[in-house]
């Protein structure tokens, strides 16, 4: 039975999709069978891994138009494509009974086929994100150490409390990790320390430094390990993957 991990933050532009792709690739390199699911209507995960114009996507599968389809990305790594139409999911399915469990039902047949299922959640706490929380075992929250960073974090943690009470008692927060981190900047260091002090059991040891290669890799449809295996970004994500595996 696979472990389902959701990467989530109400705030956009925090490296959520980059982290989903590279942590997934890191797990695959370690020999685990991994499935990525793009739940963000911006479909950056799908396009960043080179899948353009996919015939089958997660939205159509959620509407039961066809079975869920995983496209191979590389050895041990598959991808369920996203779709811009996911932005209308709440309008289409909002009144349906058990609407919070549609994704859980969809992924259930795949859980015996892989070790990890990673969910790239949209930067909003709507029905799609609720579906992700309802089926996930663990959430990880990427965060930039900057002003107002805790606003989105606190909203996510509040939603987790409600989901645990009503929909998924087994849901846990695996941790918070800093992305685009530059230790030379005083504000970044001070904000990181404030968050570490406030959530000492949640903040992970390893951070993802701000590097050009992490931004370049998706434009060539590659993860950081294929694009720049000797880069700081590859080293940072390798360390983060190992930390996640030991939590």
mmCIF file with all atom_site columns, N, CA and C in Angstrom, residues 157-220:
data_model
loop_
_atom_site.group_PDB
_atom_site.id
_atom_site.type_symbol
_atom_site.label_atom_id
_atom_site.label_alt_id
_atom_site.label_comp_id
_atom_site.label_asym_id
_atom_site.label_entity_id
_atom_site.label_seq_id
_atom_site.pdbx_PDB_ins_code
_atom_site.Cartn_x
_atom_site.Cartn_y
_atom_site.Cartn_z
_atom_site.occupancy
_atom_site.B_iso_or_equiv
_atom_site.pdbx_formal_charge
_atom_site.auth_seq_id
_atom_site.auth_comp_id
_atom_site.auth_asym_id
_atom_site.auth_atom_id
_atom_site.pdbx_PDB_model_num
ATOM 1   N N  . UNK A 1 157 ? -2.714  24.844 8.577   1.00 0.00 ? 157 UNK A N  1
ATOM 2   C CA . UNK A 1 157 ? -2.765  24.074 9.821   1.00 0.00 ? 157 UNK A CA 1
ATOM 3   C C  . UNK A 1 157 ? -4.176  24.077 10.422  1.00 0.00 ? 157 UNK A C  1
ATOM 4   N N  . UNK A 1 158 ? -4.889  25.186 10.273  1.00 0.00 ? 158 UNK A N  1
ATOM 5   C CA . UNK A 1 158 ? -6.285  25.228 10.736  1.00 0.00 ? 158 UNK A CA 1
ATOM 6   C C  . UNK A 1 158 ? -7.144  24.255 9.944   1.00 0.00 ? 158 UNK A C  1
ATOM 7   N N  . UNK A 1 159 ? -6.925  24.204 8.633   1.00 0.00 ? 159 UNK A N  1
ATOM 8   C CA . UNK A 1 159 ? -7.703  23.291 7.797   1.00 0.00 ? 159 UNK A CA 1
ATOM 9   C C  . UNK A 1 159 ? -7.375  21.835 8.131   1.00 0.00 ? 159 UNK A C  1
ATOM 10  N N  . UNK A 1 160 ? -6.121  21.558 8.413   1.00 0.00 ? 160 UNK A N  1
ATOM 11  C CA . UNK A 1 160 ? -5.724  20.199 8.803   1.00 0.00 ? 160 UNK A CA 1
ATOM 12  C C  . UNK A 1 160 ? -6.478  19.770 10.052  1.00 0.00 ? 160 UNK A C  1
ATOM 13  N N  . UNK A 1 161 ? -6.604  20.663 11.013  1.00 0.00 ? 161 UNK A N  1
ATOM 14  C CA . UNK A 1 161 ? -7.327  20.341 12.246  1.00 0.00 ? 161 UNK A CA 1
ATOM 15  C C  . UNK A 1 161 ? -8.776  19.984 11.947  1.00 0.00 ? 161 UNK A C  1
ATOM 16  N N  . UNK A 1 162 ? -9.412  20.729 11.053  1.00 0.00 ? 162 UNK A N  1
ATOM 17  C CA . UNK A 1 162 ? -10.810 20.445 10.706  1.00 0.00 ? 162 UNK A CA 1
ATOM 18  C C  . UNK A 1 162 ? -10.935 19.128 9.937   1.00 0.00 ? 162 UNK A C  1
ATOM 19  N N  . UNK A 1 163 ? -10.004 18.886 9.022   1.00 0.00 ? 163 UNK A N  1
ATOM 20  C CA . UNK A 1 163 ? -10.048 17.654 8.235   1.00 0.00 ? 163 UNK A CA 1
ATOM 21  C C  . UNK A 1 163 ? -9.834  16.433 9.133   1.00 0.00 ? 163 UNK A C  1
ATOM 22  N N  . UNK A 1 164 ? -8.909  16.546 10.073  1.00 0.00 ? 164 UNK A N  1
ATOM 23  C CA . UNK A 1 164 ? -8.664  15.430 10.997  1.00 0.00 ? 164 UNK A CA 1
ATOM 24  C C  . UNK A 1 164 ? -9.910  15.119 11.821  1.00 0.00 ? 164 UNK A C  1
ATOM 25  N N  . UNK A 1 165 ? -10.629 16.151 12.188  1.00 0.00 ? 165 UNK A N  1
ATOM 26  C CA . UNK A 1 165 ? -11.817 15.969 13.021  1.00 0.00 ? 165 UNK A CA 1
ATOM 27  C C  . UNK A 1 165 ? -12.978 15.374 12.234  1.00 0.00 ? 165 UNK A C  1
ATOM 28  N N  . UNK A 1 166 ? -13.103 15.731 10.963  1.00 0.00 ? 166 UNK A N  1
ATOM 29  C CA . UNK A 1 166 ? -14.309 15.368 10.214  1.00 0.00 ? 166 UNK A CA 1
ATOM 30  C C  . UNK A 1 166 ? -14.107 14.330 9.113   1.00 0.00 ? 166 UNK A C  1
ATOM 31  N N  . UNK A 1 167 ? -12.926 14.313 8.491   1.00 0.00 ? 167 UNK A N  1
ATOM 32  C CA . UNK A 1 167 ? -12.779 13.507 7.283   1.00 0.00 ? 167 UNK A CA 1
ATOM 33  C C  . UNK A 1 167 ? -11.651 12.479 7.317   1.00 0.00 ? 167 UNK A C  1
ATOM 34  N N  . UNK A 1 168 ? -10.543 12.816 7.936   1.00 0.00 ? 168 UNK A N  1
ATOM 35  C CA . UNK A 1 168 ? -9.358  11.967 7.844   1.00 0.00 ? 168 UNK A CA 1
ATOM 36  C C  . UNK A 1 168 ? -8.569  12.030 9.153   1.00 0.00 ? 168 UNK A C  1
ATOM 37  N N  . UNK A 1 169 ? -8.982  11.258 10.149  1.00 0.00 ? 169 UNK A N  1
ATOM 38  C CA . UNK A 1 169 ? -8.330  11.304 11.463  1.00 0.00 ? 169 UNK A CA 1
ATOM 39  C C  . UNK A 1 169 ? -6.849  10.915 11.421  1.00 0.00 ? 169 UNK A C  1
ATOM 40  N N  . UNK A 1 170 ? -6.435  10.171 10.404  1.00 0.00 ? 170 UNK A N  1
ATOM 41  C CA . UNK A 1 170 ? -5.045  9.698  10.326  1.00 0.00 ? 170 UNK A CA 1
ATOM 42  C C  . UNK A 1 170 ? -4.099  10.720 9.690   1.00 0.00 ? 170 UNK A C  1
ATOM 43  N N  . UNK A 1 171 ? -4.623  11.833 9.191   1.00 0.00 ? 171 UNK A N  1
ATOM 44  C CA . UNK A 1 171 ? -3.791  12.824 8.517   1.00 0.00 ? 171 UNK A CA 1
ATOM 45  C C  . UNK A 1 171 ? -2.774  13.433 9.480   1.00 0.00 ? 171 UNK A C  1
ATOM 46  N N  . UNK A 1 172 ? -1.524  13.534 9.032   1.00 0.00 ? 172 UNK A N  1
ATOM 47  C CA . UNK A 1 172 ? -0.483  14.166 9.836   1.00 0.00 ? 172 UNK A CA 1
ATOM 48  C C  . UNK A 1 172 ? 0.247   15.222 9.000   1.00 0.00 ? 172 UNK A C  1
ATOM 49  N N  . UNK A 1 173 ? 0.837   16.193 9.678   1.00 0.00 ? 173 UNK A N  1
ATOM 50  C CA . UNK A 1 173 ? 1.714   17.155 9.018   1.00 0.00 ? 173 UNK A CA 1
ATOM 51  C C  . UNK A 1 173 ? 3.136   16.630 9.181   1.00 0.00 ? 173 UNK A C  1
ATOM 52  N N  . UNK A 1 174 ? 3.740   16.217 8.060   1.00 0.00 ? 174 UNK A N  1
ATOM 53  C CA . UNK A 1 174 ? 5.085   15.657 8.126   1.00 0.00 ? 174 UNK A CA 1
ATOM 54  C C  . UNK A 1 174 ? 6.130   16.711 8.436   1.00 0.00 ? 174 UNK A C  1
ATOM 55  N N  . UNK A 1 175 ? 5.901   17.931 7.944   1.00 0.00 ? 175 UNK A N  1
ATOM 56  C CA . UNK A 1 175 ? 6.861   18.977 8.238   1.00 0.00 ? 175 UNK A CA 1
ATOM 57  C C  . UNK A 1 175 ? 6.725   20.186 7.342   1.00 0.00 ? 175 UNK A C  1
ATOM 58  N N  . UNK A 1 176 ? 7.464   21.217 7.712   1.00 0.00 ? 176 UNK A N  1
ATOM 59  C CA . UNK A 1 176 ? 7.582   22.463 6.961   1.00 0.00 ? 176 UNK A CA 1
ATOM 60  C C  . UNK A 1 176 ? 9.033   22.558 6.492   1.00 0.00 ? 176 UNK A C  1
ATOM 61  N N  . UNK A 1 177 ? 9.245   22.934 5.237   1.00 0.00 ? 177 UNK A N  1
ATOM 62  C CA . UNK A 1 177 ? 10.629  23.137 4.802   1.00 0.00 ? 177 UNK A CA 1
ATOM 63  C C  . UNK A 1 177 ? 10.723  24.442 4.011   1.00 0.00 ? 177 UNK A C  1
ATOM 64  N N  . UNK A 1 178 ? 11.876  25.083 4.139   1.00 0.00 ? 178 UNK A N  1
ATOM 65  C CA . UNK A 1 178 ? 12.079  26.386 3.503   1.00 0.00 ? 178 UNK A CA 1
ATOM 66  C C  . UNK A 1 178 ? 12.621  26.218 2.086   1.00 0.00 ? 178 UNK A C  1
ATOM 67  N N  . UNK A 1 179 ? 12.031  26.959 1.150   1.00 0.00 ? 179 UNK A N  1
ATOM 68  C CA . UNK A 1 179 ? 12.477  26.963 -0.236  1.00 0.00 ? 179 UNK A CA 1
ATOM 69  C C  . UNK A 1 179 ? 13.022  28.348 -0.581  1.00 0.00 ? 179 UNK A C  1
ATOM 70  N N  . UNK A 1 180 ? 13.777  28.395 -1.681  1.00 0.00 ? 180 UNK A N  1
ATOM 71  C CA . UNK A 1 180 ? 14.375  29.661 -2.129  1.00 0.00 ? 180 UNK A CA 1
ATOM 72  C C  . UNK A 1 180 ? 15.073  30.360 -0.967  1.00 0.00 ? 180 UNK A C  1
ATOM 73  N N  . UNK A 1 181 ? 15.769  29.575 -0.188  1.00 0.00 ? 181 UNK A N  1
ATOM 74  C CA . UNK A 1 181 ? 16.369  30.101 1.038   1.00 0.00 ? 181 UNK A CA 1
ATOM 75  C C  . UNK A 1 181 ? 17.758  30.661 0.752   1.00 0.00 ? 181 UNK A C  1
ATOM 76  N N  . UNK A 1 182 ? 17.984  31.881 1.196   1.00 0.00 ? 182 UNK A N  1
ATOM 77  C CA . UNK A 1 182 ? 19.284  32.532 1.056   1.00 0.00 ? 182 UNK A CA 1
ATOM 78  C C  . UNK A 1 182 ? 19.759  32.947 2.447   1.00 0.00 ? 182 UNK A C  1
ATOM 79  N N  . UNK A 1 183 ? 20.673  32.176 3.046   1.00 0.00 ? 183 UNK A N  1
ATOM 80  C CA . UNK A 1 183 ? 21.117  32.469 4.416   1.00 0.00 ? 183 UNK A CA 1
ATOM 81  C C  . UNK A 1 183 ? 21.876  33.783 4.549   1.00 0.00 ? 183 UNK A C  1
ATOM 82  N N  . UNK A 1 184 ? 22.261  34.384 3.418   1.00 0.00 ? 184 UNK A N  1
ATOM 83  C CA . UNK A 1 184 ? 22.970  35.668 3.474   1.00 0.00 ? 184 UNK A CA 1
ATOM 84  C C  . UNK A 1 184 ? 22.030  36.823 3.770   1.00 0.00 ? 184 UNK A C  1
ATOM 85  N N  . UNK A 1 185 ? 20.729  36.610 3.560   1.00 0.00 ? 185 UNK A N  1
ATOM 86  C CA . UNK A 1 185 ? 19.755  37.676 3.773   1.00 0.00 ? 185 UNK A CA 1
ATOM 87  C C  . UNK A 1 185 ? 19.239  37.623 5.204   1.00 0.00 ? 185 UNK A C  1
ATOM 88  N N  . UNK A 1 186 ? 19.404  38.722 5.908   1.00 0.00 ? 186 UNK A N  1
ATOM 89  C CA . UNK A 1 186 ? 19.052  38.774 7.327   1.00 0.00 ? 186 UNK A CA 1
ATOM 90  C C  . UNK A 1 186 ? 17.576  38.462 7.545   1.00 0.00 ? 186 UNK A C  1
ATOM 91  N N  . UNK A 1 187 ? 16.698  39.041 6.709   1.00 0.00 ? 187 UNK A N  1
ATOM 92  C CA . UNK A 1 187 ? 15.265  38.826 6.872   1.00 0.00 ? 187 UNK A CA 1
ATOM 93  C C  . UNK A 1 187 ? 14.919  37.345 6.746   1.00 0.00 ? 187 UNK A C  1
ATOM 94  N N  . UNK A 1 188 ? 15.542  36.645 5.784   1.00 0.00 ? 188 UNK A N  1
ATOM 95  C CA . UNK A 1 188 ? 15.273  35.223 5.606   1.00 0.00 ? 188 UNK A CA 1
ATOM 96  C C  . UNK A 1 188 ? 15.700  34.436 6.846   1.00 0.00 ? 188 UNK A C  1
ATOM 97  N N  . UNK A 1 189 ? 16.877  34.750 7.359   1.00 0.00 ? 189 UNK A N  1
ATOM 98  C CA . UNK A 1 189 ? 17.377  34.033 8.549   1.00 0.00 ? 189 UNK A CA 1
ATOM 99  C C  . UNK A 1 189 ? 16.490  34.288 9.753   1.00 0.00 ? 189 UNK A C  1
ATOM 100 N N  . UNK A 1 190 ? 16.128  35.546 9.958   1.00 0.00 ? 190 UNK A N  1
ATOM 101 C CA . UNK A 1 190 ? 15.326  35.894 11.132  1.00 0.00 ? 190 UNK A CA 1
ATOM 102 C C  . UNK A 1 190 ? 13.926  35.289 11.040  1.00 0.00 ? 190 UNK A C  1
ATOM 103 N N  . UNK A 1 191 ? 13.314  35.338 9.844   1.00 0.00 ? 191 UNK A N  1
ATOM 104 C CA . UNK A 1 191 ? 11.985  34.750 9.678   1.00 0.00 ? 191 UNK A CA 1
ATOM 105 C C  . UNK A 1 191 ? 12.026  33.250 9.903   1.00 0.00 ? 191 UNK A C  1
ATOM 106 N N  . UNK A 1 192 ? 13.070  32.599 9.381   1.00 0.00 ? 192 UNK A N  1
ATOM 107 C CA . UNK A 1 192 ? 13.211  31.153 9.572   1.00 0.00 ? 192 UNK A CA 1
ATOM 108 C C  . UNK A 1 192 ? 13.316  30.818 11.059  1.00 0.00 ? 192 UNK A C  1
ATOM 109 N N  . UNK A 1 193 ? 14.062  31.611 11.802  1.00 0.00 ? 193 UNK A N  1
ATOM 110 C CA . UNK A 1 193 ? 14.210  31.352 13.242  1.00 0.00 ? 193 UNK A CA 1
ATOM 111 C C  . UNK A 1 193 ? 12.893  31.543 13.982  1.00 0.00 ? 193 UNK A C  1
ATOM 112 N N  . UNK A 1 194 ? 12.124  32.541 13.590  1.00 0.00 ? 194 UNK A N  1
ATOM 113 C CA . UNK A 1 194 ? 10.815  32.776 14.212  1.00 0.00 ? 194 UNK A CA 1
ATOM 114 C C  . UNK A 1 194 ? 9.906   31.561 13.998  1.00 0.00 ? 194 UNK A C  1
ATOM 115 N N  . UNK A 1 195 ? 9.903   31.061 12.764  1.00 0.00 ? 195 UNK A N  1
ATOM 116 C CA . UNK A 1 195 ? 9.039   29.910 12.460  1.00 0.00 ? 195 UNK A CA 1
ATOM 117 C C  . UNK A 1 195 ? 9.548   28.649 13.153  1.00 0.00 ? 195 UNK A C  1
ATOM 118 N N  . UNK A 1 196 ? 10.863  28.482 13.212  1.00 0.00 ? 196 UNK A N  1
ATOM 119 C CA . UNK A 1 196 ? 11.422  27.327 13.928  1.00 0.00 ? 196 UNK A CA 1
ATOM 120 C C  . UNK A 1 196 ? 11.053  27.375 15.411  1.00 0.00 ? 196 UNK A C  1
ATOM 121 N N  . UNK A 1 197 ? 11.097  28.556 15.983  1.00 0.00 ? 197 UNK A N  1
ATOM 122 C CA . UNK A 1 197 ? 10.748  28.694 17.400  1.00 0.00 ? 197 UNK A CA 1
ATOM 123 C C  . UNK A 1 197 ? 9.265   28.418 17.631  1.00 0.00 ? 197 UNK A C  1
ATOM 124 N N  . UNK A 1 198 ? 8.428   28.813 16.688  1.00 0.00 ? 198 UNK A N  1
ATOM 125 C CA . UNK A 1 198 ? 6.988   28.647 16.848  1.00 0.00 ? 198 UNK A CA 1
ATOM 126 C C  . UNK A 1 198 ? 6.555   27.203 16.588  1.00 0.00 ? 198 UNK A C  1
ATOM 127 N N  . UNK A 1 199 ? 7.234   26.540 15.636  1.00 0.00 ? 199 UNK A N  1
ATOM 128 C CA . UNK A 1 199 ? 6.870   25.163 15.275  1.00 0.00 ? 199 UNK A CA 1
ATOM 129 C C  . UNK A 1 199 ? 8.108   24.262 15.339  1.00 0.00 ? 199 UNK A C  1
ATOM 130 N N  . UNK A 1 200 ? 8.678   24.079 16.531  1.00 0.00 ? 200 UNK A N  1
ATOM 131 C CA . UNK A 1 200 ? 9.956   23.352 16.637  1.00 0.00 ? 200 UNK A CA 1
ATOM 132 C C  . UNK A 1 200 ? 9.892   21.905 16.177  1.00 0.00 ? 200 UNK A C  1
ATOM 133 N N  . UNK A 1 201 ? 8.741   21.290 16.265  1.00 0.00 ? 201 UNK A N  1
ATOM 134 C CA . UNK A 1 201 ? 8.628   19.881 15.874  1.00 0.00 ? 201 UNK A CA 1
ATOM 135 C C  . UNK A 1 201 ? 8.294   19.691 14.402  1.00 0.00 ? 201 UNK A C  1
ATOM 136 N N  . UNK A 1 202 ? 7.986   20.788 13.715  1.00 0.00 ? 202 UNK A N  1
ATOM 137 C CA . UNK A 1 202 ? 7.539   20.679 12.327  1.00 0.00 ? 202 UNK A CA 1
ATOM 138 C C  . UNK A 1 202 ? 8.592   21.110 11.306  1.00 0.00 ? 202 UNK A C  1
ATOM 139 N N  . UNK A 1 203 ? 9.452   22.043 11.655  1.00 0.00 ? 203 UNK A N  1
ATOM 140 C CA . UNK A 1 203 ? 10.400  22.565 10.672  1.00 0.00 ? 203 UNK A CA 1
ATOM 141 C C  . UNK A 1 203 ? 11.512  21.551 10.421  1.00 0.00 ? 203 UNK A C  1
ATOM 142 N N  . UNK A 1 204 ? 11.685  21.181 9.152   1.00 0.00 ? 204 UNK A N  1
ATOM 143 C CA . UNK A 1 204 ? 12.709  20.210 8.791   1.00 0.00 ? 204 UNK A CA 1
ATOM 144 C C  . UNK A 1 204 ? 14.095  20.848 8.852   1.00 0.00 ? 204 UNK A C  1
ATOM 145 N N  . UNK A 1 205 ? 15.071  19.988 9.011   1.00 0.00 ? 205 UNK A N  1
ATOM 146 C CA . UNK A 1 205 ? 16.458  20.440 9.142   1.00 0.00 ? 205 UNK A CA 1
ATOM 147 C C  . UNK A 1 205 ? 16.985  21.017 7.833   1.00 0.00 ? 205 UNK A C  1
ATOM 148 N N  . UNK A 1 206 ? 16.660  20.359 6.722   1.00 0.00 ? 206 UNK A N  1
ATOM 149 C CA . UNK A 1 206 ? 17.242  20.748 5.446   1.00 0.00 ? 206 UNK A CA 1
ATOM 150 C C  . UNK A 1 206 ? 16.390  21.793 4.724   1.00 0.00 ? 206 UNK A C  1
ATOM 151 N N  . UNK A 1 207 ? 17.064  22.721 4.069   1.00 0.00 ? 207 UNK A N  1
ATOM 152 C CA . UNK A 1 207 ? 16.405  23.781 3.310   1.00 0.00 ? 207 UNK A CA 1
ATOM 153 C C  . UNK A 1 207 ? 16.793  23.666 1.835   1.00 0.00 ? 207 UNK A C  1
ATOM 154 N N  . UNK A 1 208 ? 15.992  24.307 0.988   1.00 0.00 ? 208 UNK A N  1
ATOM 155 C CA . UNK A 1 208 ? 16.286  24.356 -0.445  1.00 0.00 ? 208 UNK A CA 1
ATOM 156 C C  . UNK A 1 208 ? 16.791  25.757 -0.771  1.00 0.00 ? 208 UNK A C  1
ATOM 157 N N  . UNK A 1 209 ? 18.050  25.827 -1.133  1.00 0.00 ? 209 UNK A N  1
ATOM 158 C CA . UNK A 1 209 ? 18.635  27.127 -1.423  1.00 0.00 ? 209 UNK A CA 1
ATOM 159 C C  . UNK A 1 209 ? 18.104  27.710 -2.741  1.00 0.00 ? 209 UNK A C  1
ATOM 160 N N  . UNK A 1 210 ? 18.176  29.011 -2.831  1.00 0.00 ? 210 UNK A N  1
ATOM 161 C CA . UNK A 1 210 ? 17.764  29.702 -4.050  1.00 0.00 ? 210 UNK A CA 1
ATOM 162 C C  . UNK A 1 210 ? 18.851  29.528 -5.106  1.00 0.00 ? 210 UNK A C  1
ATOM 163 N N  . UNK A 1 211 ? 18.543  28.820 -6.201  1.00 0.00 ? 211 UNK A N  1
ATOM 164 C CA . UNK A 1 211 ? 19.520  28.587 -7.254  1.00 0.00 ? 211 UNK A CA 1
ATOM 165 C C  . UNK A 1 211 ? 18.862  28.751 -8.622  1.00 0.00 ? 211 UNK A C  1
ATOM 166 N N  . UNK A 1 212 ? 19.648  29.157 -9.586  1.00 0.00 ? 212 UNK A N  1
ATOM 167 C CA . UNK A 1 212 ? 19.145  29.356 -10.944 1.00 0.00 ? 212 UNK A CA 1
ATOM 168 C C  . UNK A 1 212 ? 18.729  28.032 -11.567 1.00 0.00 ? 212 UNK A C  1
ATOM 169 N N  . UNK A 1 213 ? 19.482  26.972 -11.295 1.00 0.00 ? 213 UNK A N  1
ATOM 170 C CA . UNK A 1 213 ? 19.220  25.692 -11.959 1.00 0.00 ? 213 UNK A CA 1
ATOM 171 C C  . UNK A 1 213 ? 17.833  25.140 -11.642 1.00 0.00 ? 213 UNK A C  1
ATOM 172 N N  . UNK A 1 214 ? 17.325  25.397 -10.452 1.00 0.00 ? 214 UNK A N  1
ATOM 173 C CA . UNK A 1 214 ? 15.989  24.909 -10.099 1.00 0.00 ? 214 UNK A CA 1
ATOM 174 C C  . UNK A 1 214 ? 14.908  25.581 -10.943 1.00 0.00 ? 214 UNK A C  1
ATOM 175 N N  . UNK A 1 215 ? 15.148  26.814 -11.338 1.00 0.00 ? 215 UNK A N  1
ATOM 176 C CA . UNK A 1 215 ? 14.210  27.505 -12.211 1.00 0.00 ? 215 UNK A CA 1
ATOM 177 C C  . UNK A 1 215 ? 14.365  27.113 -13.665 1.00 0.00 ? 215 UNK A C  1
ATOM 178 N N  . UNK A 1 216 ? 15.581  26.718 -14.058 1.00 0.00 ? 216 UNK A N  1
ATOM 179 C CA . UNK A 1 216 ? 15.845  26.376 -15.453 1.00 0.00 ? 216 UNK A CA 1
ATOM 180 C C  . UNK A 1 216 ? 15.342  24.972 -15.811 1.00 0.00 ? 216 UNK A C  1
ATOM 181 N N  . UNK A 1 217 ? 15.446  24.033 -14.876 1.00 0.00 ? 217 UNK A N  1
ATOM 182 C CA . UNK A 1 217 ? 15.167  22.622 -15.175 1.00 0.00 ? 217 UNK A CA 1
ATOM 183 C C  . UNK A 1 217 ? 13.791  22.382 -15.807 1.00 0.00 ? 217 UNK A C  1
ATOM 184 N N  . UNK A 1 218 ? 12.690  22.974 -15.274 1.00 0.00 ? 218 UNK A N  1
ATOM 185 C CA . UNK A 1 218 ? 11.379  22.703 -15.869 1.00 0.00 ? 218 UNK A CA 1
ATOM 186 C C  . UNK A 1 218 ? 11.252  23.185 -17.309 1.00 0.00 ? 218 UNK A C  1
ATOM 187 N N  . UNK A 1 219 ? 12.012  24.205 -17.681 1.00 0.00 ? 219 UNK A N  1
ATOM 188 C CA . UNK A 1 219 ? 11.927  24.723 -19.053 1.00 0.00 ? 219 UNK A CA 1
ATOM 189 C C  . UNK A 1 219 ? 12.493  23.724 -20.063 1.00 0.00 ? 219 UNK A C  1
ATOM 190 N N  . UNK A 1 220 ? 13.289  22.772 -19.563 1.00 0.00 ? 220 UNK A N  1
ATOM 191 C CA . UNK A 1 220 ? 13.816  21.711 -20.417 1.00 0.00 ? 220 UNK A CA 1
ATOM 192 C C  . UNK A 1 220 ? 13.145  20.378 -20.093 1.00 0.00 ? 220 UNK A C  1
#
